[in-house]
């Protein structure tokens, strides 16, 4: 029934590929649809589908494995998202990060940064984030420093509104507006991905999309994540100097002081800019996706390739 409805919507256009996301029962339907019409099947994976299932995970793992088995190309944000199901799938896997909006302007050193650190939190606010806010405000920040957090009205953070150096910011309409704010008002960013996998089970094999976006500010980024997480391992390979896990949180205060020094701030900023120009460059990610398409000849012949996907 679903396939028949899709065929009506296509109105005579002949697709050469089906692209699905491994996140629901519709990914199974998409796989069946591609098989029925003998089309290339490409699967995105952003998070582990099983993490959204509270009870019996066995059927979901069975279905997910079936979908990945039928795919010609698998595009996850981390290789761990694929190897969890079967390492044999890695041969048709290409890691593909989300495409960020990018940002033309990068943050510049300002003289007032010598006096205080205005740190913007860029992670999702969850039930475990108050711990790190409390730690930053009471054990890391000086009285002149400020922690800014973008979030909707969230009762779990109400106690922090009593702090003079805590600032709540309403959500922006677009990612570009959020990046503009960070570039013009902040001196550093902090991305908190949890301290343990109990806090953030998604961290084991996922990747924070906010990080991919906010590297385009050029601001130094303090990264805090479980040591077992894919994100921590990625940043560790980069020898990221502002990378922290539960055991080395005491060192965070000293690193924050370095952000008030012109030389170190520029050094950390240049590392962020290098990421934005390479791994997280939107054009490079987009081109990587285009190259992953399994029938490039068909796309090249089409007047508008996007119409036939």
Short mmCIF file of C-alpha atoms in Angstrom, two decimals:
data_model
loop_
_atom_site.label_atom_id
_atom_site.label_comp_id
_atom_site.label_asym_id
_atom_site.label_seq_id
_atom_site.Cartn_x
_atom_site.Cartn_y
_atom_site.Cartn_z
CA UNK A 1 0.00 0.00 0.00
CA UNK A 2 2.80 2.39 0.91
CA UNK A 3 4.65 1.62 -2.34
CA UNK A 4 1.49 2.28 -4.37
CA UNK A 5 1.06 5.69 -2.74
CA UNK A 6 4.70 6.59 -3.41
CA UNK A 7 4.29 5.60 -7.06
CA UNK A 8 1.31 7.96 -7.35
CA UNK A 9 3.35 10.82 -5.87
CA UNK A 10 6.22 10.24 -8.29
CA UNK A 11 3.83 10.92 -11.21
CA UNK A 12 5.83 9.17 -13.88
CA UNK A 13 9.32 10.03 -12.59
CA UNK A 14 11.54 6.95 -12.58
CA UNK A 15 13.74 6.85 -9.45
CA UNK A 16 17.16 5.22 -9.49
CA UNK A 17 17.61 5.08 -5.73
CA UNK A 18 15.74 4.94 -2.44
CA UNK A 19 17.26 6.72 0.54
CA UNK A 20 16.10 5.77 4.01
CA UNK A 21 16.98 6.47 7.64
CA UNK A 22 17.49 3.61 10.08
CA UNK A 23 15.16 4.86 12.79
CA UNK A 24 11.72 3.30 12.41
CA UNK A 25 9.65 0.61 10.76
CA UNK A 26 9.56 2.77 7.62
CA UNK A 27 13.19 1.91 6.97
CA UNK A 28 12.04 -1.71 6.50
CA UNK A 29 9.33 -0.55 4.12
CA UNK A 30 11.85 1.52 2.19
CA UNK A 31 14.17 -1.49 1.87
CA UNK A 32 11.32 -3.63 0.56
CA UNK A 33 10.29 -0.90 -1.88
CA UNK A 34 13.82 -0.65 -3.29
CA UNK A 35 14.05 -4.42 -3.64
CA UNK A 36 10.66 -4.66 -5.35
CA UNK A 37 11.64 -2.07 -7.98
CA UNK A 38 15.28 -3.20 -8.19
CA UNK A 39 16.57 0.21 -7.07
CA UNK A 40 19.75 1.17 -5.24
CA UNK A 41 19.07 1.42 -1.50
CA UNK A 42 21.05 3.89 0.63
CA UNK A 43 20.65 4.10 4.41
CA UNK A 44 21.50 7.00 6.72
CA UNK A 45 22.14 6.30 10.43
CA UNK A 46 22.24 9.20 12.88
CA UNK A 47 21.54 7.36 16.16
CA UNK A 48 21.22 3.75 17.22
CA UNK A 49 17.58 2.79 16.68
CA UNK A 50 17.71 0.39 19.62
CA UNK A 51 18.32 3.23 22.10
CA UNK A 52 14.75 4.41 21.50
CA UNK A 53 13.35 1.00 22.49
CA UNK A 54 12.79 0.49 26.21
CA UNK A 55 11.72 -3.17 26.29
CA UNK A 56 12.49 -6.00 23.89
CA UNK A 57 15.31 -4.87 21.60
CA UNK A 58 15.80 -8.23 19.83
CA UNK A 59 13.12 -7.75 17.13
CA UNK A 60 14.38 -4.23 16.37
CA UNK A 61 17.97 -5.45 16.06
CA UNK A 62 16.74 -8.20 13.73
CA UNK A 63 14.86 -5.68 11.55
CA UNK A 64 17.77 -3.22 11.55
CA UNK A 65 20.20 -5.95 10.49
CA UNK A 66 17.83 -6.93 7.69
CA UNK A 67 17.69 -3.31 6.45
CA UNK A 68 21.48 -2.91 6.56
CA UNK A 69 21.94 -6.21 4.79
CA UNK A 70 19.76 -5.03 1.91
CA UNK A 71 21.50 -1.65 1.59
CA UNK A 72 24.03 -1.03 -1.17
CA UNK A 73 25.53 1.86 0.76
CA UNK A 74 25.39 2.71 4.49
CA UNK A 75 26.03 6.30 5.57
CA UNK A 76 26.36 6.58 9.38
CA UNK A 77 27.74 9.47 11.45
CA UNK A 78 30.14 6.97 13.09
CA UNK A 79 31.39 3.53 12.05
CA UNK A 80 30.39 2.23 15.51
CA UNK A 81 26.73 2.61 14.53
CA UNK A 82 27.29 -0.06 11.87
CA UNK A 83 29.75 -2.40 13.60
CA UNK A 84 27.27 -2.73 16.48
CA UNK A 85 25.05 -4.78 14.16
CA UNK A 86 27.65 -6.61 12.09
CA UNK A 87 31.25 -5.69 11.25
CA UNK A 88 30.80 -7.23 7.80
CA UNK A 89 28.63 -4.22 6.88
CA UNK A 90 31.65 -1.93 7.20
CA UNK A 91 32.79 -2.82 3.67
CA UNK A 92 29.83 -0.88 2.26
CA UNK A 93 29.94 1.86 4.87
CA UNK A 94 31.03 5.45 4.39
CA UNK A 95 30.97 7.72 7.45
CA UNK A 96 28.98 10.84 6.58
CA UNK A 97 28.51 13.65 9.11
CA UNK A 98 25.48 15.98 9.00
CA UNK A 99 25.93 18.89 6.60
CA UNK A 100 26.32 22.09 8.67
CA UNK A 101 24.97 25.43 7.52
CA UNK A 102 28.51 26.86 7.70
CA UNK A 103 29.39 30.45 8.59
CA UNK A 104 31.27 33.09 6.64
CA UNK A 105 32.66 34.98 9.63
CA UNK A 106 34.90 33.57 12.36
CA UNK A 107 35.32 34.90 15.89
CA UNK A 108 38.22 37.27 16.50
CA UNK A 109 40.18 38.00 19.66
CA UNK A 110 38.77 40.95 21.60
CA UNK A 111 40.59 42.74 24.40
CA UNK A 112 37.75 42.15 26.87
CA UNK A 113 38.46 38.41 26.62
CA UNK A 114 41.44 39.01 28.89
CA UNK A 115 39.09 39.84 31.73
CA UNK A 116 36.49 37.07 31.49
CA UNK A 117 35.37 33.99 29.60
CA UNK A 118 31.87 34.08 28.14
CA UNK A 119 31.22 30.41 27.48
CA UNK A 120 28.23 29.27 25.42
CA UNK A 121 26.88 25.76 26.03
CA UNK A 122 26.00 24.18 22.67
CA UNK A 123 24.77 20.72 23.68
CA UNK A 124 21.23 19.56 24.29
CA UNK A 125 19.84 20.28 27.76
CA UNK A 126 18.96 16.96 29.42
CA UNK A 127 18.33 15.82 32.97
CA UNK A 128 22.06 15.28 33.51
CA UNK A 129 23.28 18.71 32.31
CA UNK A 130 22.62 20.55 35.63
CA UNK A 131 25.58 18.65 37.10
CA UNK A 132 28.08 20.14 34.67
CA UNK A 133 26.55 23.62 34.97
CA UNK A 134 26.86 23.42 38.74
CA UNK A 135 30.48 22.25 38.40
CA UNK A 136 31.38 25.05 35.99
CA UNK A 137 29.73 27.83 37.98
CA UNK A 138 30.97 26.74 41.41
CA UNK A 139 34.33 25.09 40.72
CA UNK A 140 35.66 26.41 37.42
CA UNK A 141 34.42 29.92 36.62
CA UNK A 142 35.62 33.12 38.23
CA UNK A 143 32.97 35.62 39.31
CA UNK A 144 33.60 37.62 36.14
CA UNK A 145 33.09 34.63 33.82
CA UNK A 146 29.71 33.82 32.30
CA UNK A 147 27.92 30.65 31.20
CA UNK A 148 25.28 31.22 28.51
CA UNK A 149 22.80 28.46 27.62
CA UNK A 150 20.34 28.36 24.72
CA UNK A 151 17.12 26.62 25.75
CA UNK A 152 13.36 26.91 26.02
CA UNK A 153 11.89 27.48 29.46
CA UNK A 154 13.21 24.39 31.30
CA UNK A 155 12.27 23.98 35.01
CA UNK A 156 15.32 21.80 35.63
CA UNK A 157 17.54 24.85 35.08
CA UNK A 158 15.51 27.34 37.15
CA UNK A 159 17.94 27.23 40.14
CA UNK A 160 20.73 28.57 37.92
CA UNK A 161 18.76 31.72 37.10
CA UNK A 162 19.79 32.95 40.56
CA UNK A 163 23.45 32.98 39.51
CA UNK A 164 24.76 36.35 38.35
CA UNK A 165 27.03 34.67 35.79
CA UNK A 166 24.38 32.40 34.25
CA UNK A 167 22.46 33.64 31.22
CA UNK A 168 19.49 32.00 29.56
CA UNK A 169 19.10 32.63 25.82
CA UNK A 170 15.96 31.87 23.82
CA UNK A 171 16.24 29.58 20.83
CA UNK A 172 17.12 31.29 17.57
CA UNK A 173 15.02 30.92 14.42
CA UNK A 174 17.95 29.54 12.43
CA UNK A 175 21.32 27.93 13.06
CA UNK A 176 23.01 30.85 11.31
CA UNK A 177 21.54 33.26 13.86
CA UNK A 178 22.85 31.13 16.71
CA UNK A 179 26.31 31.10 15.14
CA UNK A 180 26.15 34.88 14.69
CA UNK A 181 25.38 35.30 18.36
CA UNK A 182 28.27 33.06 19.40
CA UNK A 183 30.77 34.81 17.11
CA UNK A 184 29.82 38.29 18.32
CA UNK A 185 29.21 37.68 22.02
CA UNK A 186 31.16 34.66 23.25
CA UNK A 187 34.81 33.77 23.74
CA UNK A 188 34.48 29.96 23.97
CA UNK A 189 32.02 27.09 23.63
CA UNK A 190 31.40 24.05 25.80
CA UNK A 191 29.89 20.87 24.42
CA UNK A 192 28.75 18.46 27.11
CA UNK A 193 28.06 14.93 25.86
CA UNK A 194 27.73 13.38 29.30
CA UNK A 195 30.28 12.01 31.76
CA UNK A 196 29.16 8.38 31.61
CA UNK A 197 27.21 6.16 29.25
CA UNK A 198 24.57 5.81 31.96
CA UNK A 199 23.96 9.53 31.59
CA UNK A 200 24.02 9.54 27.80
CA UNK A 201 23.71 6.06 26.25
CA UNK A 202 23.61 7.59 22.76
CA UNK A 203 27.21 8.74 23.21
CA UNK A 204 28.62 5.24 22.72
CA UNK A 205 28.20 5.37 18.94
CA UNK A 206 26.63 8.72 17.98
CA UNK A 207 28.13 12.11 17.15
CA UNK A 208 26.90 15.53 18.36
CA UNK A 209 25.39 17.49 15.46
CA UNK A 210 25.76 20.76 17.39
CA UNK A 211 29.52 20.30 17.33
CA UNK A 212 29.51 19.97 13.54
CA UNK A 213 27.61 23.28 13.36
CA UNK A 214 29.46 25.34 15.95
CA UNK A 215 33.01 24.62 14.76
CA UNK A 216 32.15 27.19 12.09
CA UNK A 217 32.29 29.97 14.69
CA UNK A 218 36.06 29.52 15.02
CA UNK A 219 35.71 29.70 18.81
CA UNK A 220 37.73 27.45 21.15
CA UNK A 221 35.55 24.47 22.12
CA UNK A 222 35.69 22.69 25.46
CA UNK A 223 34.54 19.09 24.88
CA UNK A 224 33.34 16.86 27.72
CA UNK A 225 32.32 13.28 26.91
CA UNK A 226 32.48 9.68 28.19
CA UNK A 227 35.86 8.11 27.44
CA UNK A 228 34.15 5.16 25.68
CA UNK A 229 32.17 7.39 23.32
CA UNK A 230 32.80 7.70 19.58
CA UNK A 231 33.01 11.47 19.95
CA UNK A 232 35.70 11.28 22.64
CA UNK A 233 37.73 8.83 20.53
CA UNK A 234 37.41 11.10 17.49
CA UNK A 235 38.63 14.15 19.41
CA UNK A 236 41.36 12.13 21.11
CA UNK A 237 42.77 11.20 17.68
CA UNK A 238 42.78 14.91 16.89
CA UNK A 239 44.81 15.44 20.10
CA UNK A 240 42.25 18.06 21.09
CA UNK A 241 43.73 20.02 24.03
CA UNK A 242 40.33 21.00 25.44
CA UNK A 243 39.00 17.43 25.73
CA UNK A 244 37.82 16.25 29.14
CA UNK A 245 36.20 13.21 30.65
CA UNK A 246 35.09 12.46 34.21
CA UNK A 247 38.59 11.73 35.54
CA UNK A 248 40.22 14.95 34.35
CA UNK A 249 37.49 17.51 35.11
CA UNK A 250 39.73 19.02 37.84
CA UNK A 251 42.03 20.27 35.05
CA UNK A 252 39.23 22.29 33.48
CA UNK A 253 39.79 25.36 35.67
CA UNK A 254 43.39 25.75 34.48
CA UNK A 255 42.36 25.41 30.84
CA UNK A 256 39.75 28.12 31.29
CA UNK A 257 42.42 30.53 32.53
CA UNK A 258 44.42 29.91 29.34
CA UNK A 259 41.43 31.10 27.31
CA UNK A 260 42.07 34.58 28.71
CA UNK A 261 45.50 34.67 27.10
CA UNK A 262 45.71 35.91 23.51
CA UNK A 263 48.27 33.30 22.37
CA UNK A 264 46.38 30.26 23.70
CA UNK A 265 42.99 31.57 22.58
CA UNK A 266 44.29 31.96 19.01
CA UNK A 267 45.90 28.53 19.12
CA UNK A 268 42.65 26.86 20.21
CA UNK A 269 40.67 28.95 17.70
CA UNK A 270 42.91 27.84 14.83
CA UNK A 271 42.26 24.19 15.73
CA UNK A 272 38.52 24.82 15.50
CA UNK A 273 38.89 26.61 12.17
CA UNK A 274 40.95 23.70 10.80
CA UNK A 275 38.07 21.31 11.57
CA UNK A 276 35.58 23.64 9.90
CA UNK A 277 37.69 23.71 6.75
CA UNK A 278 38.30 19.97 6.57
CA UNK A 279 36.16 17.24 8.20
CA UNK A 280 33.22 19.59 8.83
CA UNK A 281 33.35 21.58 5.62
CA UNK A 282 29.74 21.55 4.28
CA UNK A 283 30.83 21.39 0.64
CA UNK A 284 33.20 18.48 1.30
CA UNK A 285 30.51 16.57 3.20
CA UNK A 286 27.97 17.21 0.46
CA UNK A 287 30.38 16.12 -2.27
CA UNK A 288 31.22 13.01 -0.26
CA UNK A 289 27.52 12.16 -0.25
CA UNK A 290 27.21 12.64 -4.00
CA UNK A 291 30.18 10.33 -4.59
CA UNK A 292 28.55 7.67 -2.42
CA UNK A 293 25.60 7.35 -4.79
CA UNK A 294 25.84 3.94 -6.36
CA UNK A 295 24.89 4.83 -9.94
CA UNK A 296 26.73 8.06 -10.78
CA UNK A 297 26.08 7.62 -14.52
CA UNK A 298 22.33 7.86 -13.97
CA UNK A 299 22.68 11.02 -11.90
CA UNK A 300 24.98 12.61 -14.46
CA UNK A 301 22.44 12.04 -17.24
CA UNK A 302 19.52 13.51 -15.31
CA UNK A 303 18.49 17.14 -15.85
CA UNK A 304 17.91 17.51 -12.12
CA UNK A 305 19.38 14.60 -10.12
CA UNK A 306 17.47 15.53 -6.98
CA UNK A 307 14.18 14.86 -8.74
CA UNK A 308 14.98 11.20 -9.24
CA UNK A 309 16.21 10.33 -5.72
#
